[in-house]
Short mmCIF file of C-alpha atoms in Angstrom, two decimals:
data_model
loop_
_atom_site.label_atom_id
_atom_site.label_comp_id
_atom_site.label_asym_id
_atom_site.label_seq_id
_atom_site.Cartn_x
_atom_site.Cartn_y
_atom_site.Cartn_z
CA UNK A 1 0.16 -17.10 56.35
CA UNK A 2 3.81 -18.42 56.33
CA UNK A 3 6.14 -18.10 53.83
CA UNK A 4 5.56 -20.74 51.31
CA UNK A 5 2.46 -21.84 52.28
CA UNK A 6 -0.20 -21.81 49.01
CA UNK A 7 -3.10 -19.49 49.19
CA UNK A 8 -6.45 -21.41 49.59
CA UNK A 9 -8.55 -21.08 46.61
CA UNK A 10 -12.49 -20.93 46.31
CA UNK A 11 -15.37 -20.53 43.66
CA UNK A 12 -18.73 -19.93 44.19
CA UNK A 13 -19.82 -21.03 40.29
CA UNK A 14 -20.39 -24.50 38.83
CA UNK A 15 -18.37 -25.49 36.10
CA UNK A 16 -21.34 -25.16 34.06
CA UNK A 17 -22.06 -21.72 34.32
CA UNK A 18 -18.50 -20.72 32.72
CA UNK A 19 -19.08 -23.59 29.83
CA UNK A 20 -22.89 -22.32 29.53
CA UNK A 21 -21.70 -18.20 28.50
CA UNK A 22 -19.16 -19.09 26.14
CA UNK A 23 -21.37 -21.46 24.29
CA UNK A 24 -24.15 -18.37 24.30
CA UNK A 25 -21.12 -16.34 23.30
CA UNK A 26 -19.96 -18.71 20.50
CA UNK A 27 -21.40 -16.87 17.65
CA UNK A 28 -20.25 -13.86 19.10
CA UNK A 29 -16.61 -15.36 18.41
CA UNK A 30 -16.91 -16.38 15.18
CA UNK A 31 -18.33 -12.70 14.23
CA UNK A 32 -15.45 -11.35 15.52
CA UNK A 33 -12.54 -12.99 14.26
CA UNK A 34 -14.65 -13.14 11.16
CA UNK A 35 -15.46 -9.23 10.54
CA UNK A 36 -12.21 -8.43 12.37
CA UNK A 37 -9.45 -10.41 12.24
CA UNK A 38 -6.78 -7.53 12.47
CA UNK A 39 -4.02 -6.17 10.24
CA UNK A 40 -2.61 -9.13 7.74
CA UNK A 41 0.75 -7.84 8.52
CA UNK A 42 2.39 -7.32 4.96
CA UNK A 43 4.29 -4.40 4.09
CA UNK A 44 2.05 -1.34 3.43
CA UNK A 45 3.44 1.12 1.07
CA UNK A 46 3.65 4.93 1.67
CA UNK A 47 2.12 6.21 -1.34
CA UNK A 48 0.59 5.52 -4.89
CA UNK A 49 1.33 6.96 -7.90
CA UNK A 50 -1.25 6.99 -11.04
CA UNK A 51 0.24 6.98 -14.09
CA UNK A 52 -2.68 7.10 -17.54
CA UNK A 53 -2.30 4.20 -19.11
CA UNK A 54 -1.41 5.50 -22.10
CA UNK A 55 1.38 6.94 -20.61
CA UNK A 56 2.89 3.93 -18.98
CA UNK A 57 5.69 2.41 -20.18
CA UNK A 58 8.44 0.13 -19.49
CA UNK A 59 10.98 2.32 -17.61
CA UNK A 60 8.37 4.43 -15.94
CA UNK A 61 9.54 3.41 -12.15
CA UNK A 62 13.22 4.10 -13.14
CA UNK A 63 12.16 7.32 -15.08
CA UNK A 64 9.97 8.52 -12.22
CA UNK A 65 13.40 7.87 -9.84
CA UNK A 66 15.92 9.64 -12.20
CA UNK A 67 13.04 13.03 -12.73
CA UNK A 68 13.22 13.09 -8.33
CA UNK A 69 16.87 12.75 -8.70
CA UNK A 70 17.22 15.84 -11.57
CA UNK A 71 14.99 17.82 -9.13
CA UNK A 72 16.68 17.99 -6.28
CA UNK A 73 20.11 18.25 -7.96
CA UNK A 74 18.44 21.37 -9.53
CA UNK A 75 16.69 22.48 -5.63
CA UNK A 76 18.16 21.23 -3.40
CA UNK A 77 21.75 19.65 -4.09
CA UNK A 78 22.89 18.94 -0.25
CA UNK A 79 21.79 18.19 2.62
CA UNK A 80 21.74 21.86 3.87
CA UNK A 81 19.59 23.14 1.47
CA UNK A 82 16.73 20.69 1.55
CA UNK A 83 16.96 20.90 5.38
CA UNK A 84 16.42 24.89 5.18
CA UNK A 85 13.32 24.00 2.29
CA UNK A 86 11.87 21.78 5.01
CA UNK A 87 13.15 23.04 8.06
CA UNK A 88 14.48 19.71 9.24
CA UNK A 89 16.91 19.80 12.56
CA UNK A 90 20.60 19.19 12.05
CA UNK A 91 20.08 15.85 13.07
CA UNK A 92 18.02 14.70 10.72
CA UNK A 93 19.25 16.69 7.84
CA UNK A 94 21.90 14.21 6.39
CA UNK A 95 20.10 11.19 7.07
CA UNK A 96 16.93 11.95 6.13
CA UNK A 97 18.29 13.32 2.75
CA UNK A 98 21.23 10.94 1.91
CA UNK A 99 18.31 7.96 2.22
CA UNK A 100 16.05 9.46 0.11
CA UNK A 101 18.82 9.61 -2.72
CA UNK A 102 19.37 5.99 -1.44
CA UNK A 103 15.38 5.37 -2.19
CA UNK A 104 15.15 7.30 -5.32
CA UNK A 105 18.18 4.93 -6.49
CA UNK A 106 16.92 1.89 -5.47
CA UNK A 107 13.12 1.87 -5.20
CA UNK A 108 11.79 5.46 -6.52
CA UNK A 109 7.80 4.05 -6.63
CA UNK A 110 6.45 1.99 -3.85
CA UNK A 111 3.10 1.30 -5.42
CA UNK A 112 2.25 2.02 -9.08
CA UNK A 113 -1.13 2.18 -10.42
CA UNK A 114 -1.62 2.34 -14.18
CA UNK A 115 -4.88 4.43 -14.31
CA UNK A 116 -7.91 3.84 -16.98
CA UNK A 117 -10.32 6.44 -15.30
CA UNK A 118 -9.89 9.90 -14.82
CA UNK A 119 -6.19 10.09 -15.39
CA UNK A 120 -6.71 8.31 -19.19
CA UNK A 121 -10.82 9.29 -19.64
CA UNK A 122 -13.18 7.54 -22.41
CA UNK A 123 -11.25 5.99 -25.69
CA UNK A 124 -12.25 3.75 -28.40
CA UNK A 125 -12.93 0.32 -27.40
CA UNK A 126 -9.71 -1.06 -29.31
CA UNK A 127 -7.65 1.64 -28.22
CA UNK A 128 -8.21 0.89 -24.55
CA UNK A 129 -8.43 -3.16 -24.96
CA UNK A 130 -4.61 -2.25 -26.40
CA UNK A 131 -3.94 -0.38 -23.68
CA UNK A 132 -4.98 -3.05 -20.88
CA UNK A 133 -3.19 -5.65 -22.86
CA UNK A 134 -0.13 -4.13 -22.98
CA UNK A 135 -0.26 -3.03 -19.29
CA UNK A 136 -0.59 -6.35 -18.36
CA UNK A 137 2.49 -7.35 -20.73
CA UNK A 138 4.38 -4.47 -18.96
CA UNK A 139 3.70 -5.33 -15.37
CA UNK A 140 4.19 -9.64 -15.85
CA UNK A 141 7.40 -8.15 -17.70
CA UNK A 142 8.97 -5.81 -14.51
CA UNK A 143 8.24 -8.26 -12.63
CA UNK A 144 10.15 -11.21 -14.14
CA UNK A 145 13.17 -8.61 -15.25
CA UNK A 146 13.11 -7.26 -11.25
CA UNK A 147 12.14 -3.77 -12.27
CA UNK A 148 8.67 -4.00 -10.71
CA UNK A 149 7.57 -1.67 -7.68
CA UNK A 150 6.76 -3.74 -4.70
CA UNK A 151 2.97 -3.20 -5.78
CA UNK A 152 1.26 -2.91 -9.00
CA UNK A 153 -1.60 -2.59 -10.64
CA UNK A 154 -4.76 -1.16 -12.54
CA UNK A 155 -7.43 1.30 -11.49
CA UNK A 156 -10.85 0.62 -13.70
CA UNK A 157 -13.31 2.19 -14.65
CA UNK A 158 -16.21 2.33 -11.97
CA UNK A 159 -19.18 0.34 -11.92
CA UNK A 160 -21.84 2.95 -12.60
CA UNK A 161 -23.90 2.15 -15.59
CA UNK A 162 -22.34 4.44 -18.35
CA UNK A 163 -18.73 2.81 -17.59
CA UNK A 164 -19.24 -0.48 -16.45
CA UNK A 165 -19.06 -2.90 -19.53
CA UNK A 166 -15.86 -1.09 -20.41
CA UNK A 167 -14.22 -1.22 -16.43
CA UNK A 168 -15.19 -4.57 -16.88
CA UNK A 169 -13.61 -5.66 -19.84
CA UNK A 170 -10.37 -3.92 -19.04
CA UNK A 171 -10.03 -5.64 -16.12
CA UNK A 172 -10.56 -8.65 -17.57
CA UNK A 173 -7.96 -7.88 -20.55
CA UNK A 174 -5.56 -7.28 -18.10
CA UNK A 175 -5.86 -9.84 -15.50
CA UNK A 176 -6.29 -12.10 -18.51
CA UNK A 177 -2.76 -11.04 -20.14
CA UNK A 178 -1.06 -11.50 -16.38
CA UNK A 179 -2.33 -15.27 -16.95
CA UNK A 180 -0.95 -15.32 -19.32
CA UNK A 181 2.01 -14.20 -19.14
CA UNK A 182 2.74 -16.59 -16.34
CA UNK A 183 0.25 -15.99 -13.35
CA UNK A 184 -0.47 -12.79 -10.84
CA UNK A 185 2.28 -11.36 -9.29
CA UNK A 186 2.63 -11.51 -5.40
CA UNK A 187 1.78 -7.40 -5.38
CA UNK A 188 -0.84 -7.12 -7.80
CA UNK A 189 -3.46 -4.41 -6.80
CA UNK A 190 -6.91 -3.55 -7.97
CA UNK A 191 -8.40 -0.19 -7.37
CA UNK A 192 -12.47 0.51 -8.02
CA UNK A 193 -13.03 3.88 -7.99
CA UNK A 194 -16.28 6.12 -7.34
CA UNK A 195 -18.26 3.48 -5.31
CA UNK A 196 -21.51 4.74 -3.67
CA UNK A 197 -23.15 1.99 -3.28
CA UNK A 198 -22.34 -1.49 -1.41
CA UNK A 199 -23.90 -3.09 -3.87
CA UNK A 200 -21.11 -2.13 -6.43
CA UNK A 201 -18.35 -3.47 -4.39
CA UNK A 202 -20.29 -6.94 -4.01
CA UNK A 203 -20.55 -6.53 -7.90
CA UNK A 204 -16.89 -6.31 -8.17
CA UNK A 205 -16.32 -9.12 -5.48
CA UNK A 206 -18.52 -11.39 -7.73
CA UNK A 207 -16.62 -10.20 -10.68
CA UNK A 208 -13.27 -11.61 -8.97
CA UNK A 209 -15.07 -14.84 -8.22
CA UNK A 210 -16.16 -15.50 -11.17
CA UNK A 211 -12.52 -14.91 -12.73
CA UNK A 212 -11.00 -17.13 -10.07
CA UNK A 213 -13.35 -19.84 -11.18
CA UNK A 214 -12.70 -19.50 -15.24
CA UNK A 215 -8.75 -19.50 -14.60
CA UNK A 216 -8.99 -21.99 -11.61
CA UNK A 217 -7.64 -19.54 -8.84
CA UNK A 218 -8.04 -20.09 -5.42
CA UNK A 219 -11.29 -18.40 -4.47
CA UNK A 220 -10.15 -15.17 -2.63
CA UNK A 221 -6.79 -14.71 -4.34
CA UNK A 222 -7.43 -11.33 -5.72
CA UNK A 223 -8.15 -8.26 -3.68
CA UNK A 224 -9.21 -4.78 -4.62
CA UNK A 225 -9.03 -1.05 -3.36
CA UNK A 226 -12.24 0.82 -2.90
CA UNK A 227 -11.82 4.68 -3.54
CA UNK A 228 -13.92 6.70 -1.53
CA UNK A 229 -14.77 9.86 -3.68
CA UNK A 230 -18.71 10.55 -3.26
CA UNK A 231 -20.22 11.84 -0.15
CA UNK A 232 -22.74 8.61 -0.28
CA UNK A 233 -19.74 6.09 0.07
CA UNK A 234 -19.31 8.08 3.95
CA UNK A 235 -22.62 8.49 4.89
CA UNK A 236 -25.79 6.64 3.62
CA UNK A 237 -29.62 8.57 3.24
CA UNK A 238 -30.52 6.47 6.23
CA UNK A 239 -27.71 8.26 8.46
CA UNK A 240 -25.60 4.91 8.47
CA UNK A 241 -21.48 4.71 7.30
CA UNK A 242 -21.86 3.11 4.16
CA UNK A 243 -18.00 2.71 4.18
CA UNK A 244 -18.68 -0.30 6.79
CA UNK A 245 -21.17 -1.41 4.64
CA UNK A 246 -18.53 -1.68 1.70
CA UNK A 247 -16.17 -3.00 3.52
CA UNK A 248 -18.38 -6.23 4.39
CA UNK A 249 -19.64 -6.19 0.87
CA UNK A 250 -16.53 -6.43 -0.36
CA UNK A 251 -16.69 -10.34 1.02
CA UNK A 252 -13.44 -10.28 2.41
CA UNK A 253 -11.38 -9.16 -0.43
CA UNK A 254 -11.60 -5.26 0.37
CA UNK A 255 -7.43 -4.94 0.86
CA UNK A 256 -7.78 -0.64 1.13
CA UNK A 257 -9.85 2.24 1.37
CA UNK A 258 -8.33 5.10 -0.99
CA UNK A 259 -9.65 8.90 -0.18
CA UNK A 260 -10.23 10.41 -3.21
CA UNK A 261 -9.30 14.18 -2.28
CA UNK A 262 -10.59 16.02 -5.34
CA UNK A 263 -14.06 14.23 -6.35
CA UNK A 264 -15.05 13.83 -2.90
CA UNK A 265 -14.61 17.76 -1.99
CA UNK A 266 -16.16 18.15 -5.16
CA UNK A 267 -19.18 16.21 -5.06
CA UNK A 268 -19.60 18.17 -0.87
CA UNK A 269 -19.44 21.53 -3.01
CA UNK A 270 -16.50 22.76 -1.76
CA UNK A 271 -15.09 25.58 -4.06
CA UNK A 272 -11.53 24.52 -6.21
CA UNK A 273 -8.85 26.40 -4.10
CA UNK A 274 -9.79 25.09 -1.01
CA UNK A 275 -9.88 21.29 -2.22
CA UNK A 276 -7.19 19.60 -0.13
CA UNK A 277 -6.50 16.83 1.83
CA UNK A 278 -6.35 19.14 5.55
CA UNK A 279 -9.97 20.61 4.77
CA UNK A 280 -12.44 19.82 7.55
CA UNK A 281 -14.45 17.79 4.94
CA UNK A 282 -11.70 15.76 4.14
CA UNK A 283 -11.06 15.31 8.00
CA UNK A 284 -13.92 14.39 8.37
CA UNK A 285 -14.52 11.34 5.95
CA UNK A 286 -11.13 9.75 6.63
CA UNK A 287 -12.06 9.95 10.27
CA UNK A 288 -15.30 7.79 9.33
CA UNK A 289 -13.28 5.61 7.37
CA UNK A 290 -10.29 4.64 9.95
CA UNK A 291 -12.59 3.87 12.11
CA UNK A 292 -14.69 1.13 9.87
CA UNK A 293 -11.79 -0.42 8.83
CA UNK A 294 -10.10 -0.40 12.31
CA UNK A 295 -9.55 -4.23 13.18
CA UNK A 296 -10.91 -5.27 9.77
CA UNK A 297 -7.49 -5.95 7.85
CA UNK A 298 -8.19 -2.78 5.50
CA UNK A 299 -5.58 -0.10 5.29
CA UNK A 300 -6.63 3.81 4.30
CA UNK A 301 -5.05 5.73 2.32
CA UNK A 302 -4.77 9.24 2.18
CA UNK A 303 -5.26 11.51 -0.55
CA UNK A 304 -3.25 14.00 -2.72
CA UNK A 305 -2.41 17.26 -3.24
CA UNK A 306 -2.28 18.76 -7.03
CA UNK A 307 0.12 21.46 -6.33
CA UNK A 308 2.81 20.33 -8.38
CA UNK A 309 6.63 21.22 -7.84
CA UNK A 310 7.68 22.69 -10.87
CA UNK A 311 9.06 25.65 -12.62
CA UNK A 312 11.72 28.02 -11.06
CA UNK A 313 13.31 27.26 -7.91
CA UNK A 314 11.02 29.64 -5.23
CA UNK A 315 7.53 27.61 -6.96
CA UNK A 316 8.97 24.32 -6.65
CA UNK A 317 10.17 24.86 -2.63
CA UNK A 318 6.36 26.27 -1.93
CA UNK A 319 4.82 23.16 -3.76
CA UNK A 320 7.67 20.79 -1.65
CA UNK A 321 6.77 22.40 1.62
CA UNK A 322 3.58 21.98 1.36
CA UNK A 323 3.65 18.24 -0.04
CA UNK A 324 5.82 17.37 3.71
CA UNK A 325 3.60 19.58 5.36
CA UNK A 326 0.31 17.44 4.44
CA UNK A 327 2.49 13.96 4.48
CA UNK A 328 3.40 14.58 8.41
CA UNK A 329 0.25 15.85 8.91
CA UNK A 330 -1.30 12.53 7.64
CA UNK A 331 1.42 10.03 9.41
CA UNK A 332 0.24 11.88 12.93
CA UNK A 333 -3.41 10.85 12.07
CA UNK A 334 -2.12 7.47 11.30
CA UNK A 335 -2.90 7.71 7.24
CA UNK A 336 0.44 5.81 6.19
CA UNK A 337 -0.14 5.67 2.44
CA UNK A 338 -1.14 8.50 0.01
CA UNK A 339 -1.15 9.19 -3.71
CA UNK A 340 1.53 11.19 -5.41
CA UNK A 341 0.62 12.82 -8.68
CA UNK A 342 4.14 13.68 -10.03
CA UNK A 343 8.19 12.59 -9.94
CA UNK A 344 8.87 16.19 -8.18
CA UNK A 345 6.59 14.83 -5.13
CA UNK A 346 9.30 11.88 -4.32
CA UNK A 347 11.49 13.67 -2.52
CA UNK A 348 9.29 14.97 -0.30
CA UNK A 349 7.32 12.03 0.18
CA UNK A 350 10.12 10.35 1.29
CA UNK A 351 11.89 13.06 3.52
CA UNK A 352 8.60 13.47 5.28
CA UNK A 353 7.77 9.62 6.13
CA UNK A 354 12.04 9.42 7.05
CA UNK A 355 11.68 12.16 8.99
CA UNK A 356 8.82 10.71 11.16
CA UNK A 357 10.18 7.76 11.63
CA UNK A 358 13.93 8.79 12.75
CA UNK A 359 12.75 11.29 14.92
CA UNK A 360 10.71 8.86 17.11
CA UNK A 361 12.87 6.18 16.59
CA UNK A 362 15.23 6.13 19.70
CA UNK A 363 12.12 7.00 21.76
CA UNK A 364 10.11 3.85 20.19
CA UNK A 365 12.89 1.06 20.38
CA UNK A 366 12.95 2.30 24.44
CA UNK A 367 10.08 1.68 24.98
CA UNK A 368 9.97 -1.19 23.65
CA UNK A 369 12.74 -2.93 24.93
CA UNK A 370 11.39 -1.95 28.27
CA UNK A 371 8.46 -3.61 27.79
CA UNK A 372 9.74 -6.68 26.43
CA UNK A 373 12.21 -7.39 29.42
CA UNK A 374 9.41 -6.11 31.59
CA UNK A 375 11.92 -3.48 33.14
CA UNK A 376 10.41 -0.07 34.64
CA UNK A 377 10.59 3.43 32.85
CA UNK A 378 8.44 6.42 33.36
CA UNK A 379 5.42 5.10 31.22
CA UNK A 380 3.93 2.49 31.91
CA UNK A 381 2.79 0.57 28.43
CA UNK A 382 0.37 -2.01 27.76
CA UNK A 383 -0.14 -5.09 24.60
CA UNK A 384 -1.72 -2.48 22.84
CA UNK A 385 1.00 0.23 23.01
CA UNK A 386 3.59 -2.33 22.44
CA UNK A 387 1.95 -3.49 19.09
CA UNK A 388 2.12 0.29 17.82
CA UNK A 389 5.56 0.66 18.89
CA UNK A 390 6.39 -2.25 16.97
CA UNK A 391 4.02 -1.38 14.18
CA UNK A 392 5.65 2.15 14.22
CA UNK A 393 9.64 0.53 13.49
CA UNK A 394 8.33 -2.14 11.30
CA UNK A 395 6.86 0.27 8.79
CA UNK A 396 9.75 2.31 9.50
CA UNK A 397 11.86 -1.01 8.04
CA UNK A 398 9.46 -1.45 5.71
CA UNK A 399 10.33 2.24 4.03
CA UNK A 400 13.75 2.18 4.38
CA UNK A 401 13.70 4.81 7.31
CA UNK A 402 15.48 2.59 9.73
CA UNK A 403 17.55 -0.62 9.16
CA UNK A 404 17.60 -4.00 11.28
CA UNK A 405 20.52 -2.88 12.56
CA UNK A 406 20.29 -0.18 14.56
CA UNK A 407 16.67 -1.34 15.34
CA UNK A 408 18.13 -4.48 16.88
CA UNK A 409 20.83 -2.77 18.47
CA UNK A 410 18.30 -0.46 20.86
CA UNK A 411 15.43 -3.07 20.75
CA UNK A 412 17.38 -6.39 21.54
CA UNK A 413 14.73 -7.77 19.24
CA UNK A 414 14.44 -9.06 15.98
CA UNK A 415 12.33 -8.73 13.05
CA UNK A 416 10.52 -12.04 14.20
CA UNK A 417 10.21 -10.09 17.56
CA UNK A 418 8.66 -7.07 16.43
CA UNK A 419 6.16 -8.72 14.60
CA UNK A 420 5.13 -10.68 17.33
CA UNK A 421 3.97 -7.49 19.15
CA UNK A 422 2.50 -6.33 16.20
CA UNK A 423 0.04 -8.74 15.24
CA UNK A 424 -0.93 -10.01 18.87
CA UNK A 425 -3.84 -12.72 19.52
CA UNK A 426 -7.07 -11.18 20.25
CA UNK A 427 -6.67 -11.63 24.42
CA UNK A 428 -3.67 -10.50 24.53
CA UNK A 429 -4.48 -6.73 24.06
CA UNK A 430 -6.62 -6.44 26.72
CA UNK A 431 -4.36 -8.43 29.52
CA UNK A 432 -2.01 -5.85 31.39
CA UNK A 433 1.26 -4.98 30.29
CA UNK A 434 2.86 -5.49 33.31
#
């Protein structure tokens, strides 16, 4: 053939045929981008923190900042020394510890979750219609006066039958005084807690609805969490995950899955000093749980660990070694989020999601920019690699790990950019990267 000459083209298959499948397929679509229509591509944050309710106050997100701040001027007051706690390389040391007193400073508490369940147990009505009602003042408050985390919110009680008028009504007290008080803010979140049954979370779904409707809401504007923390919630009597279950029930408002770490080891038997979030249990049901909610739009969480860091210097180094320990651990399984139970777990939190995201940084924004100006390296990526790298700097952004700056510098891309990998249509993850 010579050069320039077009290549002759033939089919074998009527027009038809072609049309004919994807109208057999049609329903098939619709299921898909209906059950999974991928990750909605807000900012997830690293961690929760409960607080009771009855302990939540005004400054609590400042005072949960300055207690991280006291502790490691008390631990670890450079650099150098919470490197040697952690073992962190030279080059990460500074960094990693000069941005998590940067974080502590500006935005100590990521997600807040004022807690009516375990963490506050069974009151008085009156007392805990108070308490919702001034939780809901609080919150609309931070968030007109800017002192707000990004996310906040309530955890109920559940709906099992002893608790479930008075989960109820506190929601409804609270949600009712963010009304209010002006409307629901942008990072309100819900969490239901000790669901076993699918049927519960379409009971809370229906609950939502039926608020929407009484306050004229958009139907669909508020979300929830569904904490997995009974063996039932993972695996039905029939054999089935009932966590997929949920997360259809849920009618498209399911917005996590939360891994309860104590109740769920618990409720499997296993003995108090081995509850933690590495046991093989634990493995185990987050492992069933990633992979319902893959594609779905629901994040998982991880859980916690209730080793605190306090009292003299030697007890609080064990607790914070352990706390990055089980943080990196969860970031290589791709857990991003995870509950911390007191101030003294900041730091670490913090220095072990920085950590993870500096150290693969340089490697990440390579790759990327090779794939983007489709120039050759020694790995060969496709869509789907190219949306975790991106993915991988974005929540790196998110955190405060990295900043625009240098990400643009060894990217050549911008935010805009890297979120165009990240949330790519549906075909293009399966065309090839090259």
């Amino acid at each position: 053939m010579g050069k320039g000459q077009q290549e002759k083209v033939a089919t074998s298959l009527a027009g038809a045929v072609s049309e004919g499948i994807s109208a057999s397929l049609a329903a098939v679509d619709a299921e898909l981008a209906r059950r999974y229509p991928g990750d909605p591509g807000s900012r997830q944050p690293v961690h929760t923190v409960y607080v009771p309710a009855d302990a939540f106050t005004a400054d609590t997100v400042r005072s949960w900042g300055d207690r991280a701040l006291a502790a490691l001027d008390e631990h670890a007051p450079d650099a150098a020394s919470f490197a040697a706690v952690l073992g962190l390389g030279d080059d990460l040391a500074a960094p990693v510890y000069d941005r998590v007193r940067a974080k502590l400073e500006r935005e100590p508490v990521e997600d807040l979750r004022v807690d009516f369940e375990d963490g506050y147990g069974p009151r008085p009505d009156a007392e805990e219609d108070e308490a919702a009602a001034r939780a809901a003042r609080l919150v609309a408050q931070a968030y007109a006066d800017g002192t707000a985390a990004p996310y906040m919110g309530i955890r109920m009680k559940c709906m099992e039958a002893p608790v479930r008028r008075r989960g109820i009504r506190t929601l409804d007290v609270f949600l009712t005084g963010l009304m209010d008080a002006g409307g629901l803010p942008d990072g309100l979140v819900l969490t239901l807690p000790k669901v076993t049954y699918a049927e519960q979370v379409t009971a809370m779904a229906r609950l939502l609805k039926e608020f929407e409707k009484a306050r004229g809401l958009p139907p669909g504007r508020i979300g929830f969490e569904i904490q997995i923390e009974t063996s039932q919630s993972i695996l039905a009597s029939d054999g089935t995950a009932t966590v997929a279950r949920m997360i259809q029930a849920a009618e498209g408002r399911a917005t996590g899955l939360h891994y309860g770490t104590f109740d769920y080891s618990a409720c499997l038997g296993v003995s108090a000093a081995h509850q933690a979030s590495d046991h093989p249990a634990a493995d185990y049901a987050k492992a069933v749980m990633q992979v319902a909610a893959a594609g779905t739009g629901v994040r998982v969480s991880d859980g916690s660990t209730n080793v605190l860091p306090v009292g003299p210097a030697e007890k609080v180094h064990d607790a914070w070694r352990l706390h990055y320990g089980l943080t990196r651990r969860a970031l290589a399984r791709a857990y991003y989020q995870g509950w911390d139970m007191h101030p003294g777990h900041l730091p670490t939190r913090y220095a072990a999601v920085f950590a993870f995201y500096r150290e693969g940084f340089e490697q990440a924004a390579a790759r990327l920019a090779r794939y983007a100006n489709r120039t050759d390296g020694d790995v060969m990526d496709e869509p789907a690699t190219a949306k975790a790298l991106s993915g991988y700097l974005l929540r790196g952004l998110d955190c405060g790990a990295l900043d625009i700056g240098e990400v643009a510098r060894l990217t050549g891309l911008t935010r805009a950019d890297l979120e165009g990998f990240a949330t790519p249509r549906r075909g293009d993850l399966t065309a090839s990267g090259k």
